[in-house]
mmCIF file of C-alpha atoms and ligand atoms in Angstrom:
data_model
loop_
_atom_site.group_PDB
_atom_site.id
_atom_site.type_symbol
_atom_site.label_atom_id
_atom_site.label_comp_id
_atom_site.label_asym_id
_atom_site.label_seq_id
_atom_site.Cartn_x
_atom_site.Cartn_y
_atom_site.Cartn_z
ATOM 1 C CA MET A 3 -21.900 2.607 86.078
ATOM 2 C CA LEU A 4 -19.211 3.938 83.828
ATOM 3 C CA THR A 5 -20.926 7.110 83.067
ATOM 4 C CA ASP A 6 -21.701 7.659 86.764
ATOM 5 C CA LEU A 7 -18.021 7.062 87.762
ATOM 6 C CA LEU A 8 -17.112 9.612 84.988
ATOM 7 C CA LYS A 9 -19.656 12.332 86.113
ATOM 8 C CA PRO A 10 -16.853 14.830 86.809
ATOM 9 C CA ILE A 11 -15.919 14.800 83.103
ATOM 10 C CA THR A 12 -19.427 15.122 82.012
ATOM 11 C CA SER A 13 -21.061 17.282 84.526
ATOM 12 C CA SER A 14 -19.061 20.495 84.400
ATOM 13 C CA PRO A 15 -20.463 23.822 82.985
ATOM 14 C CA ALA A 16 -22.973 23.364 80.380
ATOM 15 C CA ARG A 17 -21.231 23.113 77.092
ATOM 16 C CA ARG A 18 -21.918 25.667 74.271
ATOM 17 C CA ARG A 19 -22.890 24.134 70.909
ATOM 18 C CA VAL A 20 -20.922 25.670 68.080
ATOM 19 C CA THR A 21 -22.449 24.679 64.759
ATOM 20 C CA ILE A 22 -20.387 24.895 61.425
ATOM 21 C CA GLY A 23 -22.428 24.308 58.365
ATOM 22 C CA GLY A 24 -24.845 21.874 60.252
ATOM 23 C CA VAL A 25 -21.858 20.054 62.064
ATOM 24 C CA VAL A 26 -22.407 20.412 65.899
ATOM 25 C CA PHE A 27 -19.319 20.613 68.283
ATOM 26 C CA GLY A 28 -20.363 20.393 71.978
ATOM 27 C CA GLY A 29 -23.161 17.947 71.528
ATOM 28 C CA PRO A 30 -23.169 14.114 71.944
ATOM 29 C CA ALA A 31 -21.194 13.379 68.658
ATOM 30 C CA VAL A 32 -17.301 13.770 68.073
ATOM 31 C CA PRO A 33 -17.276 15.237 64.625
ATOM 32 C CA VAL A 34 -14.069 14.804 62.921
ATOM 33 C CA ILE A 35 -12.386 17.499 60.594
ATOM 34 C CA ALA A 36 -9.984 15.969 58.123
ATOM 35 C CA GLY A 37 -7.852 16.642 55.083
ATOM 36 C CA PRO A 38 -4.405 17.055 53.890
ATOM 37 C CA CYS A 39 -2.093 19.493 55.722
ATOM 38 C CA ALA A 40 -2.276 21.976 52.821
ATOM 39 C CA VAL A 41 -4.698 22.248 49.841
ATOM 40 C CA GLU A 42 -2.919 20.751 46.836
ATOM 41 C CA PRO A 43 -3.808 20.638 43.068
ATOM 42 C CA GLU A 44 -5.683 17.332 43.669
ATOM 43 C CA TYR A 45 -7.577 18.677 46.630
ATOM 44 C CA VAL A 46 -11.054 17.771 45.207
ATOM 45 C CA THR A 47 -10.130 14.137 45.088
ATOM 46 C CA HIS A 48 -8.671 14.389 48.544
ATOM 47 C CA ALA A 49 -11.883 15.887 49.967
ATOM 48 C CA LEU A 50 -14.087 13.155 48.329
ATOM 49 C CA ALA A 51 -11.834 10.659 49.989
ATOM 50 C CA MET A 52 -12.319 12.397 53.215
ATOM 51 C CA ARG A 53 -16.001 12.489 53.030
ATOM 52 C CA ASP A 54 -16.100 8.687 52.081
ATOM 53 C CA ALA A 55 -14.005 7.885 55.161
ATOM 54 C CA GLY A 56 -16.580 9.621 57.326
ATOM 55 C CA ALA A 57 -15.157 13.077 57.918
ATOM 56 C CA SER A 58 -17.886 15.575 59.038
ATOM 57 C CA MET A 59 -15.876 18.512 57.794
ATOM 58 C CA LEU A 60 -12.871 19.444 55.781
ATOM 59 C CA ARG A 61 -9.415 21.003 56.528
ATOM 60 C CA ALA A 62 -8.813 23.358 53.704
ATOM 61 C CA SER A 63 -5.584 25.303 54.297
ATOM 62 C CA ILE A 64 -4.672 27.421 51.569
ATOM 63 C CA PHE A 65 -2.198 29.615 53.466
ATOM 64 C CA LYS A 66 0.434 27.659 55.381
ATOM 65 C CA PRO A 67 2.400 29.303 58.102
ATOM 66 C CA ARG A 68 5.724 27.334 57.575
ATOM 67 C CA THR A 69 8.552 27.424 59.903
ATOM 68 C CA ARG A 70 10.856 28.075 57.003
ATOM 69 C CA PRO A 71 10.258 30.698 54.193
ATOM 70 C CA ASP A 72 11.624 28.353 51.561
ATOM 71 C CA ALA A 73 8.887 25.685 52.506
ATOM 72 C CA PHE A 74 5.668 25.267 50.404
ATOM 73 C CA GLN A 75 3.553 28.280 51.506
ATOM 74 C CA GLY A 76 0.103 26.930 50.289
ATOM 75 C CA MET A 77 -1.874 27.645 47.116
ATOM 76 C CA GLY A 78 -3.143 30.843 48.313
ATOM 77 C CA GLU A 79 -6.239 32.395 46.320
ATOM 78 C CA GLU A 80 -5.717 29.821 43.536
ATOM 79 C CA GLY A 81 -6.554 27.091 46.079
ATOM 80 C CA LEU A 82 -9.644 28.793 47.164
ATOM 81 C CA ALA A 83 -11.398 27.743 43.948
ATOM 82 C CA LEU A 84 -10.534 24.118 44.702
ATOM 83 C CA VAL A 85 -11.935 24.546 48.121
ATOM 84 C CA GLU A 86 -15.224 25.834 46.821
ATOM 85 C CA LYS A 87 -15.570 23.065 44.357
ATOM 86 C CA ALA A 88 -14.859 20.534 47.107
ATOM 87 C CA ARG A 89 -17.349 22.103 49.455
ATOM 88 C CA THR A 90 -20.003 21.915 46.639
ATOM 89 C CA LEU A 91 -19.261 18.398 45.720
ATOM 90 C CA THR A 92 -18.917 16.919 49.171
ATOM 91 C CA GLY A 93 -21.449 18.995 50.908
ATOM 92 C CA LYS A 94 -19.107 19.390 53.682
ATOM 93 C CA PRO A 95 -18.250 22.562 55.561
ATOM 94 C CA VAL A 96 -14.419 23.879 55.166
ATOM 95 C CA LEU A 97 -12.178 25.050 57.699
ATOM 96 C CA VAL A 98 -9.582 27.716 56.445
ATOM 97 C CA GLU A 99 -6.726 29.320 58.257
ATOM 98 C CA PRO A 100 -6.246 33.106 57.714
ATOM 99 C CA LEU A 101 -2.837 34.459 58.363
ATOM 100 C CA SER A 102 -3.718 38.139 58.175
ATOM 101 C CA VAL A 103 -6.603 40.534 58.545
ATOM 102 C CA GLU A 104 -6.564 40.770 54.770
ATOM 103 C CA HIS A 105 -7.189 37.054 54.502
ATOM 104 C CA VAL A 106 -10.154 37.258 56.758
ATOM 105 C CA GLU A 107 -11.592 39.773 54.750
ATOM 106 C CA MET A 108 -11.117 37.980 51.519
ATOM 107 C CA LEU A 109 -12.348 34.660 52.727
ATOM 108 C CA THR A 110 -15.445 35.710 54.489
ATOM 109 C CA GLY A 111 -18.600 34.635 52.614
ATOM 110 C CA ARG A 112 -16.645 31.834 51.019
ATOM 111 C CA VAL A 113 -15.729 29.625 53.816
ATOM 112 C CA ASP A 114 -17.513 27.962 56.807
ATOM 113 C CA ALA A 115 -15.266 28.623 59.686
ATOM 114 C CA PHE A 116 -11.615 30.087 60.415
ATOM 115 C CA MET A 117 -8.820 28.285 61.982
ATOM 116 C CA ILE A 118 -6.461 30.695 64.062
ATOM 117 C CA GLY A 119 -3.264 28.540 64.046
ATOM 118 C CA ALA A 120 -0.778 27.897 66.863
ATOM 119 C CA ARG A 121 1.707 30.672 65.474
ATOM 120 C CA SER A 122 -1.202 33.271 65.305
ATOM 121 C CA MET A 123 -2.744 32.543 68.789
ATOM 122 C CA GLN A 124 -1.508 35.968 70.114
ATOM 123 C CA ASN A 125 -2.124 37.990 66.866
ATOM 124 C CA THR A 126 -4.690 40.365 68.262
ATOM 125 C CA PRO A 127 -5.659 42.180 65.145
ATOM 126 C CA LEU A 128 -6.319 38.831 63.388
ATOM 127 C CA LEU A 129 -8.301 37.535 66.561
ATOM 128 C CA ARG A 130 -10.472 40.700 66.354
ATOM 129 C CA ALA A 131 -10.939 40.336 62.677
ATOM 130 C CA ALA A 132 -11.996 36.727 63.041
ATOM 131 C CA GLY A 133 -14.225 37.806 65.762
ATOM 132 C CA ARG A 134 -16.030 40.458 63.653
ATOM 133 C CA SER A 135 -16.466 38.060 60.634
ATOM 134 C CA GLY A 136 -19.209 36.438 62.537
ATOM 135 C CA LEU A 137 -17.892 33.045 61.328
ATOM 136 C CA PRO A 138 -17.184 30.332 63.955
ATOM 137 C CA VAL A 139 -13.526 30.292 64.888
ATOM 138 C CA VAL A 140 -11.324 27.198 65.845
ATOM 139 C CA LEU A 141 -8.719 28.654 67.970
ATOM 140 C CA LYS A 142 -5.523 26.650 68.243
ATOM 141 C CA ARG A 143 -3.356 26.726 71.418
ATOM 142 C CA GLY A 144 0.133 28.282 70.807
ATOM 143 C CA MET A 145 2.768 25.960 71.183
ATOM 144 C CA ALA A 146 4.002 27.402 74.498
ATOM 145 C CA ALA A 147 0.786 28.987 75.830
ATOM 146 C CA THR A 148 -0.808 28.348 79.363
ATOM 147 C CA TYR A 149 -4.521 27.726 79.358
ATOM 148 C CA ASP A 150 -5.075 31.272 80.713
ATOM 149 C CA GLU A 151 -3.163 32.818 77.846
ATOM 150 C CA TRP A 152 -5.250 30.629 75.391
ATOM 151 C CA LEU A 153 -8.613 31.709 77.065
ATOM 152 C CA ALA A 154 -7.366 35.316 77.008
ATOM 153 C CA ALA A 155 -6.960 34.922 73.288
ATOM 154 C CA ALA A 156 -10.341 33.480 72.918
ATOM 155 C CA GLU A 157 -11.702 36.455 74.597
ATOM 156 C CA TYR A 158 -10.515 38.683 71.823
ATOM 157 C CA VAL A 159 -12.769 36.785 69.682
ATOM 158 C CA LEU A 160 -15.598 36.775 71.975
ATOM 159 C CA ALA A 161 -15.214 40.517 72.701
ATOM 160 C CA GLU A 162 -16.448 41.186 69.037
ATOM 161 C CA GLY A 163 -19.626 39.516 69.818
ATOM 162 C CA ASN A 164 -18.690 36.232 68.331
ATOM 163 C CA THR A 165 -19.799 33.362 70.507
ATOM 164 C CA GLN A 166 -18.987 30.577 68.207
ATOM 165 C CA VAL A 167 -15.417 29.730 69.371
ATOM 166 C CA ILE A 168 -13.924 26.126 69.612
ATOM 167 C CA LEU A 169 -10.798 25.706 71.262
ATOM 168 C CA CYS A 170 -8.028 23.219 69.593
ATOM 169 C CA GLU A 171 -5.319 21.535 71.714
ATOM 170 C CA ARG A 172 -2.566 20.484 69.254
ATOM 171 C CA GLY A 173 0.407 19.674 71.503
ATOM 172 C CA ILE A 174 2.819 21.856 73.313
ATOM 173 C CA ARG A 175 6.651 22.358 73.224
ATOM 174 C CA THR A 176 8.226 20.445 76.059
ATOM 175 C CA PHE A 177 11.754 18.908 76.755
ATOM 176 C CA GLU A 178 10.673 15.644 74.804
ATOM 177 C CA THR A 179 11.951 15.544 71.290
ATOM 178 C CA ALA A 180 10.651 12.099 70.267
ATOM 179 C CA THR A 181 7.296 13.358 69.340
ATOM 180 C CA ARG A 182 6.906 16.551 67.215
ATOM 181 C CA ASN A 183 5.081 18.171 70.301
ATOM 182 C CA THR A 184 3.631 16.869 73.564
ATOM 183 C CA LEU A 185 -0.077 16.247 73.436
ATOM 184 C CA ASP A 186 -1.647 17.779 76.554
ATOM 185 C CA VAL A 187 -4.624 15.788 76.997
ATOM 186 C CA SER A 188 -5.113 17.402 80.298
ATOM 187 C CA ALA A 189 -6.255 20.465 78.382
ATOM 188 C CA VAL A 190 -9.634 18.526 77.942
ATOM 189 C CA PRO A 191 -10.790 18.054 81.359
ATOM 190 C CA VAL A 192 -9.148 21.386 82.743
ATOM 191 C CA LEU A 193 -10.703 23.496 80.011
ATOM 192 C CA ARG A 194 -14.310 21.783 80.262
ATOM 193 C CA GLU A 195 -14.130 23.028 84.093
ATOM 194 C CA ARG A 196 -13.023 26.602 82.984
ATOM 195 C CA THR A 197 -15.080 27.278 79.929
ATOM 196 C CA PRO A 198 -18.400 26.180 78.189
ATOM 197 C CA LEU A 199 -16.506 26.565 74.837
ATOM 198 C CA PRO A 200 -16.094 23.197 73.100
ATOM 199 C CA VAL A 201 -12.604 21.760 73.071
ATOM 200 C CA ILE A 202 -11.288 19.615 70.143
ATOM 201 C CA VAL A 203 -7.960 17.959 69.792
ATOM 202 C CA ASP A 204 -5.415 17.743 66.913
ATOM 203 C CA PRO A 205 -3.305 14.792 67.344
ATOM 204 C CA SER A 206 -1.561 15.201 64.101
ATOM 205 C CA HIS A 207 0.632 18.106 64.919
ATOM 206 C CA ALA A 208 1.239 16.625 68.419
ATOM 207 C CA ALA A 209 2.474 13.250 67.241
ATOM 208 C CA GLY A 210 4.368 14.350 64.110
ATOM 209 C CA ARG A 211 4.080 10.766 63.011
ATOM 210 C CA ALA A 212 1.189 8.961 61.327
ATOM 211 C CA ASP A 213 1.319 5.696 63.405
ATOM 212 C CA TRP A 214 0.921 7.531 66.589
ATOM 213 C CA VAL A 215 -2.182 9.383 65.644
ATOM 214 C CA PRO A 216 -4.765 6.855 66.203
ATOM 215 C CA ALA A 217 -3.762 6.454 70.007
ATOM 216 C CA LEU A 218 -3.668 10.137 70.567
ATOM 217 C CA ALA A 219 -6.920 10.786 68.785
ATOM 218 C CA LEU A 220 -8.726 7.879 70.862
ATOM 219 C CA ALA A 221 -7.023 9.279 74.206
ATOM 220 C CA ALA A 222 -8.443 12.672 73.346
ATOM 221 C CA VAL A 223 -11.914 11.241 72.819
ATOM 222 C CA ALA A 224 -11.711 9.149 75.918
ATOM 223 C CA ALA A 225 -10.785 12.417 77.810
ATOM 224 C CA GLY A 226 -13.864 13.950 76.624
ATOM 225 C CA ALA A 227 -12.714 15.988 73.539
ATOM 226 C CA ASP A 228 -15.698 17.502 71.560
ATOM 227 C CA GLY A 229 -14.123 16.723 68.069
ATOM 228 C CA LEU A 230 -10.858 15.898 66.361
ATOM 229 C CA LEU A 231 -8.822 17.697 63.591
ATOM 230 C CA ILE A 232 -6.842 15.297 61.643
ATOM 231 C CA GLU A 233 -4.495 15.396 58.614
ATOM 232 C CA SER A 234 -5.061 12.602 56.221
ATOM 233 C CA HIS A 235 -4.025 12.083 52.509
ATOM 234 C CA PRO A 236 -5.011 9.463 50.309
ATOM 235 C CA VAL A 237 -1.254 8.798 49.552
ATOM 236 C CA PRO A 238 0.359 10.223 52.665
ATOM 237 C CA ALA A 239 4.058 9.986 51.091
ATOM 238 C CA GLU A 240 3.002 12.370 48.469
ATOM 239 C CA SER A 241 1.669 15.017 50.902
ATOM 240 C CA TRP A 242 3.138 18.368 49.811
ATOM 241 C CA SER A 243 3.628 19.322 53.562
ATOM 242 C CA ASP A 244 3.875 17.243 56.833
ATOM 243 C CA ALA A 245 3.679 13.982 54.923
ATOM 244 C CA ALA A 246 5.087 12.073 57.843
ATOM 245 C CA GLN A 247 2.037 12.647 60.169
ATOM 246 C CA ALA A 248 -0.724 12.186 57.469
ATOM 247 C CA ILE A 249 -2.816 9.145 57.874
ATOM 248 C CA THR A 250 -4.568 7.298 55.178
ATOM 249 C CA PRO A 251 -8.360 7.490 54.694
ATOM 250 C CA GLU A 252 -8.699 3.957 55.908
ATOM 251 C CA THR A 253 -6.930 4.755 59.171
ATOM 252 C CA LEU A 254 -9.224 7.836 59.359
ATOM 253 C CA GLU A 255 -12.176 5.771 58.920
ATOM 254 C CA ALA A 256 -10.867 3.470 61.838
ATOM 255 C CA ILE A 257 -10.456 6.229 64.064
ATOM 256 C CA ILE A 258 -13.917 7.607 63.311
ATOM 257 C CA ALA A 259 -15.428 4.279 64.239
ATOM 258 C CA GLY A 260 -13.473 4.025 67.444
ATOM 259 C CA ALA A 261 -14.639 7.542 68.444
ATOM 260 C CA ALA A 262 -18.055 6.583 67.912
ATOM 261 C CA VAL A 263 -17.776 3.503 70.167
ATOM 262 C CA LEU A 264 -15.863 5.308 72.767
ATOM 263 C CA ALA A 265 -17.741 8.611 73.153
ATOM 264 C CA PRO A 266 -21.326 7.340 73.990
ATOM 265 C CA MET A 267 -19.723 4.993 76.821
ATOM 266 C CA LEU A 268 -17.485 7.548 78.326
ATOM 267 C CA ARG A 269 -19.585 10.625 78.494
ATOM 268 C CA GLY A 270 -23.097 11.834 79.632
ATOM 269 C CA HIS A 271 -25.764 11.663 77.335
ATOM 270 C CA GLN A 272 -26.624 15.285 77.129
ATOM 271 C CA ALA A 273 -28.831 15.337 74.073
ATOM 272 C CA ALA A 274 -31.062 18.364 73.197
ATOM 273 C CA GLU A 275 -33.481 17.013 70.605
ATOM 274 C CA LEU A 276 -34.692 13.664 69.121
ATOM 275 C CA ALA A 277 -32.206 13.622 66.358
ATOM 276 C CA GLU A 278 -29.488 13.802 69.004
ATOM 277 C CA HIS A 279 -30.925 11.253 71.146
ATOM 278 C CA ARG A 280 -31.006 8.849 67.985
ATOM 279 C CA GLN A 281 -27.469 9.796 67.361
ATOM 280 C CA ILE A 282 -26.607 8.481 70.857
ATOM 281 C CA ILE A 283 -28.530 5.329 70.400
ATOM 282 C CA ASP A 284 -26.736 4.824 66.985
ATOM 283 C CA SER A 285 -23.474 5.082 68.617
ATOM 284 C CA LEU A 286 -24.165 2.997 71.624
ATOM 285 C CA ASP A 287 -25.310 0.098 69.116
ATOM 286 C CA LEU A 288 -22.151 0.675 67.309
ATOM 287 C CA ALA A 289 -20.456 0.216 70.719
ATOM 288 C CA LEU A 290 -22.581 -2.945 71.305
ATOM 289 C CA GLY A 291 -21.598 -4.334 68.020
ATOM 290 C CA ALA A 292 -17.832 -3.674 68.643
ATOM 291 C CA VAL A 293 -18.064 -5.451 71.969
ATOM 292 C CA LEU A 294 -19.905 -8.240 70.358
ATOM 293 C CA GLN A 295 -17.239 -8.755 67.804
ATOM 294 C CA SER A 296 -14.527 -8.581 70.248
ATOM 295 C CA ARG A 297 -16.327 -11.191 72.535
ATOM 296 C CA ALA A 298 -16.711 -13.512 69.616
ATOM 297 C CA GLY A 299 -13.030 -13.440 69.152
ATOM 298 C CA ALA A 300 -12.259 -14.032 72.774
ATOM 299 C CA VAL A 301 -14.689 -16.956 72.818
ATOM 300 C CA ASP A 302 -12.832 -18.349 69.780
ATOM 301 C CA ALA A 303 -9.440 -18.126 71.778
ATOM 302 C CA VAL A 304 -11.308 -20.004 74.636
ATOM 303 C CA GLN A 305 -12.786 -22.670 72.626
ATOM 304 C CA ARG A 306 -9.485 -23.434 70.931
ATOM 305 C CA ASP A 307 -7.847 -23.765 74.390
ATOM 306 C CA LYS A 308 -10.775 -26.167 75.265
ATOM 307 C CA ARG A 309 -10.464 -28.336 72.357
ATOM 308 C CA ARG A 310 -6.612 -28.515 73.031
ATOM 309 C CA THR A 311 -7.128 -29.660 76.702
ATOM 310 C CA GLY A 312 -10.207 -31.821 76.043
ATOM 311 C CA LEU A 313 -12.564 -29.606 78.000
ATOM 312 C CA THR A 314 -16.376 -29.722 77.108
ATOM 313 C CA VAL A 315 -17.364 -26.773 75.068
ATOM 314 C CA ARG A 316 -20.164 -25.571 77.124
ATOM 315 C CA ASP A 317 -19.767 -25.122 80.961
ATOM 316 C CA ARG A 318 -23.322 -24.233 82.112
ATOM 317 C CA SER A 319 -22.247 -23.101 85.680
ATOM 318 C CA ARG A 320 -19.819 -20.657 84.392
ATOM 319 C CA GLU A 321 -22.388 -19.325 81.986
ATOM 320 C CA GLN A 322 -24.715 -18.708 84.887
ATOM 321 C CA GLU A 323 -22.038 -16.832 86.531
ATOM 322 C CA VAL A 324 -21.511 -14.757 83.534
ATOM 323 C CA ILE A 325 -24.956 -13.867 83.288
ATOM 324 C CA ALA A 326 -25.349 -13.002 87.136
ATOM 325 C CA HIS A 327 -22.302 -10.846 86.642
ATOM 326 C CA VAL A 328 -23.514 -8.753 83.934
ATOM 327 C CA ALA A 329 -26.966 -8.348 85.426
ATOM 328 C CA SER A 330 -25.408 -6.964 88.553
ATOM 329 C CA ARG A 331 -23.864 -4.215 86.207
ATOM 330 C CA VAL A 332 -27.486 -3.381 84.620
ATOM 331 C CA PRO A 333 -29.752 -2.507 87.178
ATOM 332 C CA ARG A 334 -31.844 -0.657 84.913
ATOM 333 C CA LEU A 335 -33.141 -4.025 83.154
ATOM 334 C CA SER A 336 -34.624 -6.948 85.107
ATOM 335 C CA ALA A 337 -32.182 -9.813 85.697
ATOM 336 C CA GLU A 338 -34.502 -12.022 83.546
ATOM 337 C CA ALA A 339 -34.240 -9.682 80.583
ATOM 338 C CA VAL A 340 -30.413 -9.417 80.954
ATOM 339 C CA GLY A 341 -30.474 -13.309 81.193
ATOM 340 C CA ARG A 342 -32.366 -13.415 77.966
ATOM 341 C CA VAL A 343 -29.875 -11.200 76.135
ATOM 342 C CA MET A 344 -26.808 -12.764 77.665
ATOM 343 C CA THR A 345 -27.989 -16.346 76.717
ATOM 344 C CA ALA A 346 -28.440 -15.154 73.121
ATOM 345 C CA VAL A 347 -24.835 -13.626 73.122
ATOM 346 C CA ILE A 348 -23.337 -16.837 74.646
ATOM 347 C CA ASP A 349 -25.248 -19.136 72.140
ATOM 348 C CA GLY A 350 -24.377 -16.891 69.187
ATOM 349 C CA CYS A 351 -20.599 -16.836 70.177
ATOM 350 C CA VAL A 352 -20.086 -20.436 70.707
ATOM 351 C CA GLU A 353 -21.990 -21.251 67.296
ATOM 352 C CA ALA A 354 -19.738 -18.936 65.575
ATOM 353 C CA SER A 355 -16.656 -20.393 67.059
ATOM 354 C CA GLU A 356 -17.880 -24.006 66.287
ATOM 355 C CA ARG A 357 -18.519 -22.913 62.665
ATOM 356 C CA LEU A 358 -14.959 -21.579 62.497
ATOM 357 C CA ALA A 359 -13.524 -24.885 63.858
ATOM 358 C CA VAL A 360 -15.535 -26.948 61.374
ATOM 359 C CA SER A 361 -14.315 -24.777 58.557
ATOM 360 C CA ALA A 362 -10.811 -24.676 59.843
ATOM 361 C CA ASP A 363 -10.902 -28.606 60.080
ATOM 362 C CA GLU A 364 -12.316 -28.941 56.675
ATOM 363 C CA SER A 365 -9.418 -26.596 55.207
ATOM 364 C CA GLY A 366 -6.971 -28.595 57.167
ATOM 365 C CA THR A 367 -5.636 -25.362 58.805
ATOM 366 C CA LEU A 368 -6.589 -26.537 62.385
ATOM 367 C CA SER A 369 -3.305 -26.918 64.222
ATOM 368 C CA ASP A 370 -4.345 -28.895 67.007
HETATM 369 C C1 PEP B 28 -2.438 23.215 60.818
HETATM 370 O O1 PEP B 28 -3.144 22.647 61.431
HETATM 371 O O2 PEP B 28 -2.556 23.378 59.688
HETATM 372 C C2 PEP B 28 -1.198 23.912 61.483
HETATM 373 C C3 PEP B 28 -0.369 24.502 60.834
HETATM 374 O O3 PEP B 28 -1.031 23.512 62.784
HETATM 375 P P1 PEP B 28 -0.535 24.352 63.963
HETATM 376 O O4 PEP B 28 -1.029 25.703 63.790
HETATM 377 O O5 PEP B 28 -1.077 23.609 65.224
HETATM 378 O O6 PEP B 28 1.012 24.207 64.083
HETATM 379 MN MN1 MN B 29 0.371 20.398 59.066
#
């Protein structure tokens, strides 16, 4: 079975669960943290759009570590009031990036977790202050940091007695210039072996371009990422920073659905309690739904070909082969039970494609 083949991904050291305002990283779900690159005056509306798209948590950057000093540096403390309002209205926890020890002190008690950005990964006083705050810390990988350097930076937080650390891969500097950074998907399985800390992935700062974000996000989930951090804006072109890589809430929703389908198929089911077992069942049912939807589409194509070439709609011996093939992959169920399920699936798909053919015929859009 797929999950058995992928045991090396899922059976490495027990993962630590890090919980931020009720959102669990390192469990069976793949939470998505989303929001615009920076908090802007319309942030509350943005946050509601993120919640409606299915985000589990909000990006809420009020201080921006920009490459150039003349670029927008974030709304600062003025933005914090918007973040607090968005947090109350959406009920979602917020992730805020402090750039200094003073920021950590000012934000403690008002936010749910700290993000240490790539540029700050080796700012040791900042790491220590975030550690002392007791709040969970999302530690991004420096753009030219090795895994060992990244883990050593995490130790600065852990050394303060703060065990709530999540690592975030966000792309590294390589010779390639087509993308903003090169997403190092290898970080996920390699770190899985070296640390129990959850590992999440930010595809936005790796891609640098919105249309590449979904592929990188789902690649990260396939690799076993414990969550995603994504830049999204209701009107991407109007983003005050990183507009080129901001995805729409609709795309965000599609990524979240894709992750919910992929994750339970590709990883071990290590649920800790009933609610998590149910979450796994819900995700697997979503995956089943997505597979059924795709299968129905494939059957439509087969039926169109059959009509064109004059073949009969049903080929019972081929159906028996299909059922036996599936039954051989599901030893957990009896062949008879799989037969019942698959017969219903085959009937449903053929019925749907016949309905489609009739309505196409009636509207005169059938080309053959
Ligand atoms: C960010 O996520 O807001 C950010 C600045 O990214 P990075 O630190 O990875 O460059
Ligand atoms: Mn950004």
